Coordinates of C-alpha atoms and ligand atoms in Angstrom, one line a residue:
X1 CA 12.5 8.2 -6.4
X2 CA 13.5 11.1 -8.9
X3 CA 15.9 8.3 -9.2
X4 CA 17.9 7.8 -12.2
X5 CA 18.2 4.6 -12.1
X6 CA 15.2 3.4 -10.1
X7 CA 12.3 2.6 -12.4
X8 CA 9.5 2.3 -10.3
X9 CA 6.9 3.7 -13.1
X10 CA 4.6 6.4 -11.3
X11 CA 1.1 5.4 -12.6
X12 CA -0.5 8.2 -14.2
X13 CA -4.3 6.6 -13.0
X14 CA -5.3 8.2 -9.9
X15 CA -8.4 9.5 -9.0
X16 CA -9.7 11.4 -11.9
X17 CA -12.5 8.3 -12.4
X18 CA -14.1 11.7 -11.0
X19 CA -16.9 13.0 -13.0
X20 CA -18.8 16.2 -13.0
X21 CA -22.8 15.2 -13.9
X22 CA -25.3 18.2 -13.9
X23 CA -22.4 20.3 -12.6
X24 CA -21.6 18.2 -9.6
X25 CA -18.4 15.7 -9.2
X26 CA -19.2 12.5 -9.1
X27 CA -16.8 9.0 -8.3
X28 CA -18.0 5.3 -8.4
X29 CA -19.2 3.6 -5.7
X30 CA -17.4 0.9 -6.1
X31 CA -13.8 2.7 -6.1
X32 CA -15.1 4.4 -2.4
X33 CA -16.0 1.3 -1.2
X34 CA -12.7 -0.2 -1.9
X35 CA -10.8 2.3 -0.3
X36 CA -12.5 2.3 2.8
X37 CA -12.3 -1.5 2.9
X38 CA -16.2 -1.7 2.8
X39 CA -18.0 -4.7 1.1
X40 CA -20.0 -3.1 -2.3
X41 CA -23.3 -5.1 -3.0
X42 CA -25.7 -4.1 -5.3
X43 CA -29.1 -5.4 -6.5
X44 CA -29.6 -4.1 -10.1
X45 CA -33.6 -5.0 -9.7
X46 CA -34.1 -3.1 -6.5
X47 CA -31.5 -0.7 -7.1
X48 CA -30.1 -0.7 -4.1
X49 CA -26.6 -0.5 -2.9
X50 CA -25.3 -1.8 0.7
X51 CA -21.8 -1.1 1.7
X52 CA -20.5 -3.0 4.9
X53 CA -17.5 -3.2 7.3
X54 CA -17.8 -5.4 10.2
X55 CA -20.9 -3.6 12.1
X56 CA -20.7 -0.9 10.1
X57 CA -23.9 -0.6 7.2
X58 CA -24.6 1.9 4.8
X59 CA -27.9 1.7 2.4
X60 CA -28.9 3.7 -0.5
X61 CA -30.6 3.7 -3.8
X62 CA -30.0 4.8 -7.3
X63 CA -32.5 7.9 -7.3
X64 CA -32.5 8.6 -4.2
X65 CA -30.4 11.2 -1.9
X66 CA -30.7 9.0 1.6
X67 CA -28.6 7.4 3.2
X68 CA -29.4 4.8 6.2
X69 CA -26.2 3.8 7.8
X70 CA -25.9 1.9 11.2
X71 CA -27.1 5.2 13.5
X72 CA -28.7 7.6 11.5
X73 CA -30.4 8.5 8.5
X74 CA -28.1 11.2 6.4
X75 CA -29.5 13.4 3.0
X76 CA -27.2 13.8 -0.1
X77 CA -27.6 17.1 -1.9
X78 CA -27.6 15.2 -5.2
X79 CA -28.9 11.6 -5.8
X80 CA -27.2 8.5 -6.2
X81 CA -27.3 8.1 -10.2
X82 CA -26.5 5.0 -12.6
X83 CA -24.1 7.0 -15.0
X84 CA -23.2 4.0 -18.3
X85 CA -24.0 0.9 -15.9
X86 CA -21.8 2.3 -13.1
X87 CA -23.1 3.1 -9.7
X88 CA -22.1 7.2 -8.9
X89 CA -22.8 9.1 -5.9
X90 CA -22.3 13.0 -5.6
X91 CA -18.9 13.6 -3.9
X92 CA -20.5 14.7 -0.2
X93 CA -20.8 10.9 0.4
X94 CA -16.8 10.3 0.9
X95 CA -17.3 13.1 4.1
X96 CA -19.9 10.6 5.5
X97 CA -17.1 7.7 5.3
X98 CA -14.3 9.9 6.4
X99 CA -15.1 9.8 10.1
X100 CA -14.9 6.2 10.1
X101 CA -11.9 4.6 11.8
X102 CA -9.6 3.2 9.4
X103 CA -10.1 -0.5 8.1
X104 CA -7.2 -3.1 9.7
X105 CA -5.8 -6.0 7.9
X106 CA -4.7 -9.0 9.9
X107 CA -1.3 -10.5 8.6
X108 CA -0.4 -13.7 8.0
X109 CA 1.3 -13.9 4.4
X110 CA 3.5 -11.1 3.8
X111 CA 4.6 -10.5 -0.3
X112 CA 8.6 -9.2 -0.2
X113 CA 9.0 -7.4 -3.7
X114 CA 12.8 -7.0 -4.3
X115 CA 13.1 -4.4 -6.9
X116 CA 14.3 -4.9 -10.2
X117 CA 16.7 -7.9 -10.7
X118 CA 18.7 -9.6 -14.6
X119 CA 18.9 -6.9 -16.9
X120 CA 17.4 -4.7 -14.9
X121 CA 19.7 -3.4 -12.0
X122 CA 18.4 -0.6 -11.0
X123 CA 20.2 2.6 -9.2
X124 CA 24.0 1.8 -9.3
X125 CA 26.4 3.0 -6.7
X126 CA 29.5 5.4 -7.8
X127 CA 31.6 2.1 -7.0
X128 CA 29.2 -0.3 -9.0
X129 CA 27.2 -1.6 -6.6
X130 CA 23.6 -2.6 -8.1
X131 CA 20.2 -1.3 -6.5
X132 CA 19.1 -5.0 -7.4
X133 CA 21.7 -6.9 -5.6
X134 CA 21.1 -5.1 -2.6
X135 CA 17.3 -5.4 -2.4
X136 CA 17.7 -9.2 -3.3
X137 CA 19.6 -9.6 -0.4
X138 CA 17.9 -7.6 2.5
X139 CA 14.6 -9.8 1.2
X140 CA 15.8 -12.6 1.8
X141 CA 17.1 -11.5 5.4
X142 CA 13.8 -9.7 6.1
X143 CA 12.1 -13.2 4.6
X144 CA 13.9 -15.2 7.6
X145 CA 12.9 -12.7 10.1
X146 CA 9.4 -12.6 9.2
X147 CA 9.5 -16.7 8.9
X148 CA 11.0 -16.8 12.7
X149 CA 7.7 -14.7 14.0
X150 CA 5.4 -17.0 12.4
X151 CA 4.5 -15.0 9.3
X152 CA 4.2 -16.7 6.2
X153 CA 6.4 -15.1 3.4
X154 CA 6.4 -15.2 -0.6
X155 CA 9.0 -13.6 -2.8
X156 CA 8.2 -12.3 -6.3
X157 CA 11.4 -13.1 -7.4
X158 CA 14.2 -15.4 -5.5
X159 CA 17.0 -14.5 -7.2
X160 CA 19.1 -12.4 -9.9
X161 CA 16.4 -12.5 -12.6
X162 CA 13.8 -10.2 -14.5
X163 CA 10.4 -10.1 -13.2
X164 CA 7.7 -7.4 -15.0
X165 CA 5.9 -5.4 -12.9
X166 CA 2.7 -6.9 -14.1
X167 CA 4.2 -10.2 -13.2
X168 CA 5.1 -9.1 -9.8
X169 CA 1.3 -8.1 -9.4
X170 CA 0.1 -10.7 -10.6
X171 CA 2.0 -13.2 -8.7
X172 CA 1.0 -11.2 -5.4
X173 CA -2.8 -11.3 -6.4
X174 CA -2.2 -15.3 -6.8
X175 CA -1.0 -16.1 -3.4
X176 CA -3.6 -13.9 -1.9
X177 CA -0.8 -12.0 0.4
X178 CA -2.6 -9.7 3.4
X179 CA 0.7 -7.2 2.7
X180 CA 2.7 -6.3 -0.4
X181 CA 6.2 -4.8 0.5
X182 CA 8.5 -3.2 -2.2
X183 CA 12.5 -2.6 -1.6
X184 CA 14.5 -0.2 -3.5
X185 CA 17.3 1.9 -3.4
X186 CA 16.6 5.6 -4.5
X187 CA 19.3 7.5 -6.2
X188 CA 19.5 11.5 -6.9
X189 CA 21.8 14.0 -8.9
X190 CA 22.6 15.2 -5.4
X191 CA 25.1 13.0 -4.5
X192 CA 24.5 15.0 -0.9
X193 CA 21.3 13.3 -0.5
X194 CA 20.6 10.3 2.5
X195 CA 18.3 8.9 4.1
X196 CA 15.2 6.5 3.7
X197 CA 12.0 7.1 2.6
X198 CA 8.4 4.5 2.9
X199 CA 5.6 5.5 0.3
X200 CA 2.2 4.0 0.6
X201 CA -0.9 4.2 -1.9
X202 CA -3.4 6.1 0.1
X203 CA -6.6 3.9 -1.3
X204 CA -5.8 2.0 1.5
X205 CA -5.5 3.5 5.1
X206 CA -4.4 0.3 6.7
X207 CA -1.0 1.0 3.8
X208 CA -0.8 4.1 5.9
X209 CA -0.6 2.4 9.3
X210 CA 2.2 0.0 8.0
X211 CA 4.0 2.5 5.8
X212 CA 4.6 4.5 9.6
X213 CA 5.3 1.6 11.7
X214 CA 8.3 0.5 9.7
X215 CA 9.3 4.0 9.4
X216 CA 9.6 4.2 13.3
X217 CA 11.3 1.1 13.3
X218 CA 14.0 2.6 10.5
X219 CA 14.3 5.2 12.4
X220 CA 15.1 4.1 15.9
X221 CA 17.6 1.3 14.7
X222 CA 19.4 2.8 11.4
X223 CA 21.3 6.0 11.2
X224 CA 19.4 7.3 8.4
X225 CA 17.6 10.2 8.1
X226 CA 14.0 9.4 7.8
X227 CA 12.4 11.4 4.9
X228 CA 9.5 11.0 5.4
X229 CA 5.9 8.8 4.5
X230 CA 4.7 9.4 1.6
X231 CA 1.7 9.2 -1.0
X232 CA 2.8 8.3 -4.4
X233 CA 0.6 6.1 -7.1
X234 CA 4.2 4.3 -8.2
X235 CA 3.0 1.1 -10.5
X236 CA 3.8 -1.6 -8.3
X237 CA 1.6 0.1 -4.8
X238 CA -1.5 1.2 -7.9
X239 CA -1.7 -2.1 -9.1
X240 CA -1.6 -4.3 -5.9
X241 CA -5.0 -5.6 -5.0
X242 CA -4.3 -5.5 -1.0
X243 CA -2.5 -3.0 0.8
X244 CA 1.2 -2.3 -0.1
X245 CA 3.9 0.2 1.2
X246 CA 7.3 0.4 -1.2
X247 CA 10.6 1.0 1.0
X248 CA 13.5 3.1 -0.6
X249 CA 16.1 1.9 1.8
X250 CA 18.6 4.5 1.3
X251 CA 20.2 6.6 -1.7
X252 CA 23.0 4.0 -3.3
X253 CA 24.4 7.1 -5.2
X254 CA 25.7 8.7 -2.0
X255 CA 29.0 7.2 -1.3
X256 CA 28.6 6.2 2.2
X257 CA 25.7 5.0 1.8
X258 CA 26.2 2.9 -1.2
X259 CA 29.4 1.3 1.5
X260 CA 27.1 1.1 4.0
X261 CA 24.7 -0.9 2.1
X262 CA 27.6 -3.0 1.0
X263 CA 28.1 -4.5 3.8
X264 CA 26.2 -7.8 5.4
X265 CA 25.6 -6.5 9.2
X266 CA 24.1 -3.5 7.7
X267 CA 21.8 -4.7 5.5
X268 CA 20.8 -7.1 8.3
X269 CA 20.0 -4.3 10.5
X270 CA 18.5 -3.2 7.7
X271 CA 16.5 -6.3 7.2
X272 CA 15.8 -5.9 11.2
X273 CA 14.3 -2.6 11.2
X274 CA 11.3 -3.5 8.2
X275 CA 11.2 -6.5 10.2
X276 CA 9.8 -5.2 13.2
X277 CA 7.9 -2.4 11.6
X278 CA 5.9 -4.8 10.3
X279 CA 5.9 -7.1 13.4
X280 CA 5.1 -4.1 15.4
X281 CA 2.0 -3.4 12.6
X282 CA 1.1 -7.0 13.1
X283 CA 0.9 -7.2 17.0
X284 CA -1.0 -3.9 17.2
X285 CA -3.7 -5.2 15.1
X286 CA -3.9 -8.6 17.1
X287 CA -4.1 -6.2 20.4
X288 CA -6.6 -3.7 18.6
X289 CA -8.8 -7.5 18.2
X290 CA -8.6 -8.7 21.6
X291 CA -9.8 -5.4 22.6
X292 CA -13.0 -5.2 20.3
X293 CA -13.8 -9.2 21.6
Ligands
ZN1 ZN1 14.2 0.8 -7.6

């Protein structure tokens, strides 16, 4: 996405909401909470804070350095502190959460992004072809999959038109989608390059999860190189309220691949491959519940 023609803004938030207080770093709360997919609740007359996740509990207090979870009572080095109205706790906390097991979304409404679109095309091809014709057109094949496996699917745009970014988050947020999924076409200088890459925004481990299952799926049913999963804070997967991975499908500016993705059986193979990474995503969590019942 060093792309030239792909202008999927890299947000430059990230995690320096960081703050050092009496010499030690500090984050909110809140923003842990969130991206271990716990529940924040906090009573500003008791000062307490509990954080849940199914069974899981965790209880502490402004002030204090305990921590009660479900098993065990744990000791902060530094105390939980109220830093200009905003819950912080010292940055040993996130080691306590990172043994937990990942949080798992269920999916049921599935948000297809197709990048760019009117006056903005996107990467183009060295025989013309337009980064936003070709992601219009694998959504709409991946919609149809999805549709025929019982998913439900929304679209932020439906045709050849411009949509903002904010708009394209904003419209997600509306429907209340489980799953935001982005489709682009890279493009590089090195006219060499191939292959396909799936980027997920690691606030959210269950992005992770889905970000590798369609990357297996790419992989076994595409020639393409896979490049890898990867971490990036790109607007669209910063600003989506639930999880969301962002496909680059394939480099248009290398020539085979720009003929490749000009042609129908590809990109419905294509199409196929997201399809049942995110079918396979979507069976393993209904397994994973069966189990736990
Ligand atoms: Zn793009």
């Amino acid at each position: 996405m060093m792309a030239s023609g792909c202008a999927t803004t890299p947000s430059l938030r990230g995690t320096e909401s960081s703050i050092y207080i009496h010499g030690s770093r500090y984050l909110p709360l809140a923003e842990i909470a969130e991206r271990h997919g716990m529940h924040f609740d906090w009573n500003a007359e008791t000062q307490k804070i509990t954080l849940t996740r199914d069974d899981l509990q965790f209880r502490l207090r402004v002030g204090s350095t305990v921590v009660v979870d479900s098993y065990q009572i744990e000791t902060l080095k530094r105390p939980v502190l109220l830093h200009k109205g905003v819950v912080m706790v010292p940055e040993t906390f996130t080691k306590l959460l990172s043994t937990l097991p990942p949080p798992s979304y269920r999916i049921h409404r599935v948000i297809l992004d197709a990048g760019h679109g009117g006056e903005d095309s996107g990467a183009i091809g060295p025989m013309g072809l337009k980064e936003k014709q070709v992601t219009l057109d694998i959504t709409r094949r991946l919609k149809s999959e999805l549709e025929a496996q019982g998913l439900e699917v929304f679209l932020t745009r439906e045709d050849d038109y411009f949509v903002s970014l904010y708009q394209r988050m904003y419209l997600a947020d509306r429907v209340e989608g489980d799953f935001f999924v982005s489709l682009h076409c890279n493009a590089s200088p090195d006219r060499q390059l191939d292959g396909f890459e799936v980027y997920h925004f690691d606030i959210s481990y269950s992005s992770i999860e889905l970000a590798r299952s369609i990357a297996v799926a790419m992989e076994d049913r595409l020639p393409l190189a896979n490049r890898g999963v990867r971490s990036a804070r790109f607007f669209v997967l910063r600003e989506a309220k639930m999880p969301a991975v962002l496909v680059e499908i394939g480099y248009l500016s290398n020539r085979a691949q720009e003929a490749s993705l000009e042609e129908r059986f590809y990109r419905q193979d294509v199409a196929e491959a997201i399809a049942e990474g995110i079918l396979a995503y979507h069976y393993e969590f209904e397994r994973r519940e069966r189990f736990t019942e």
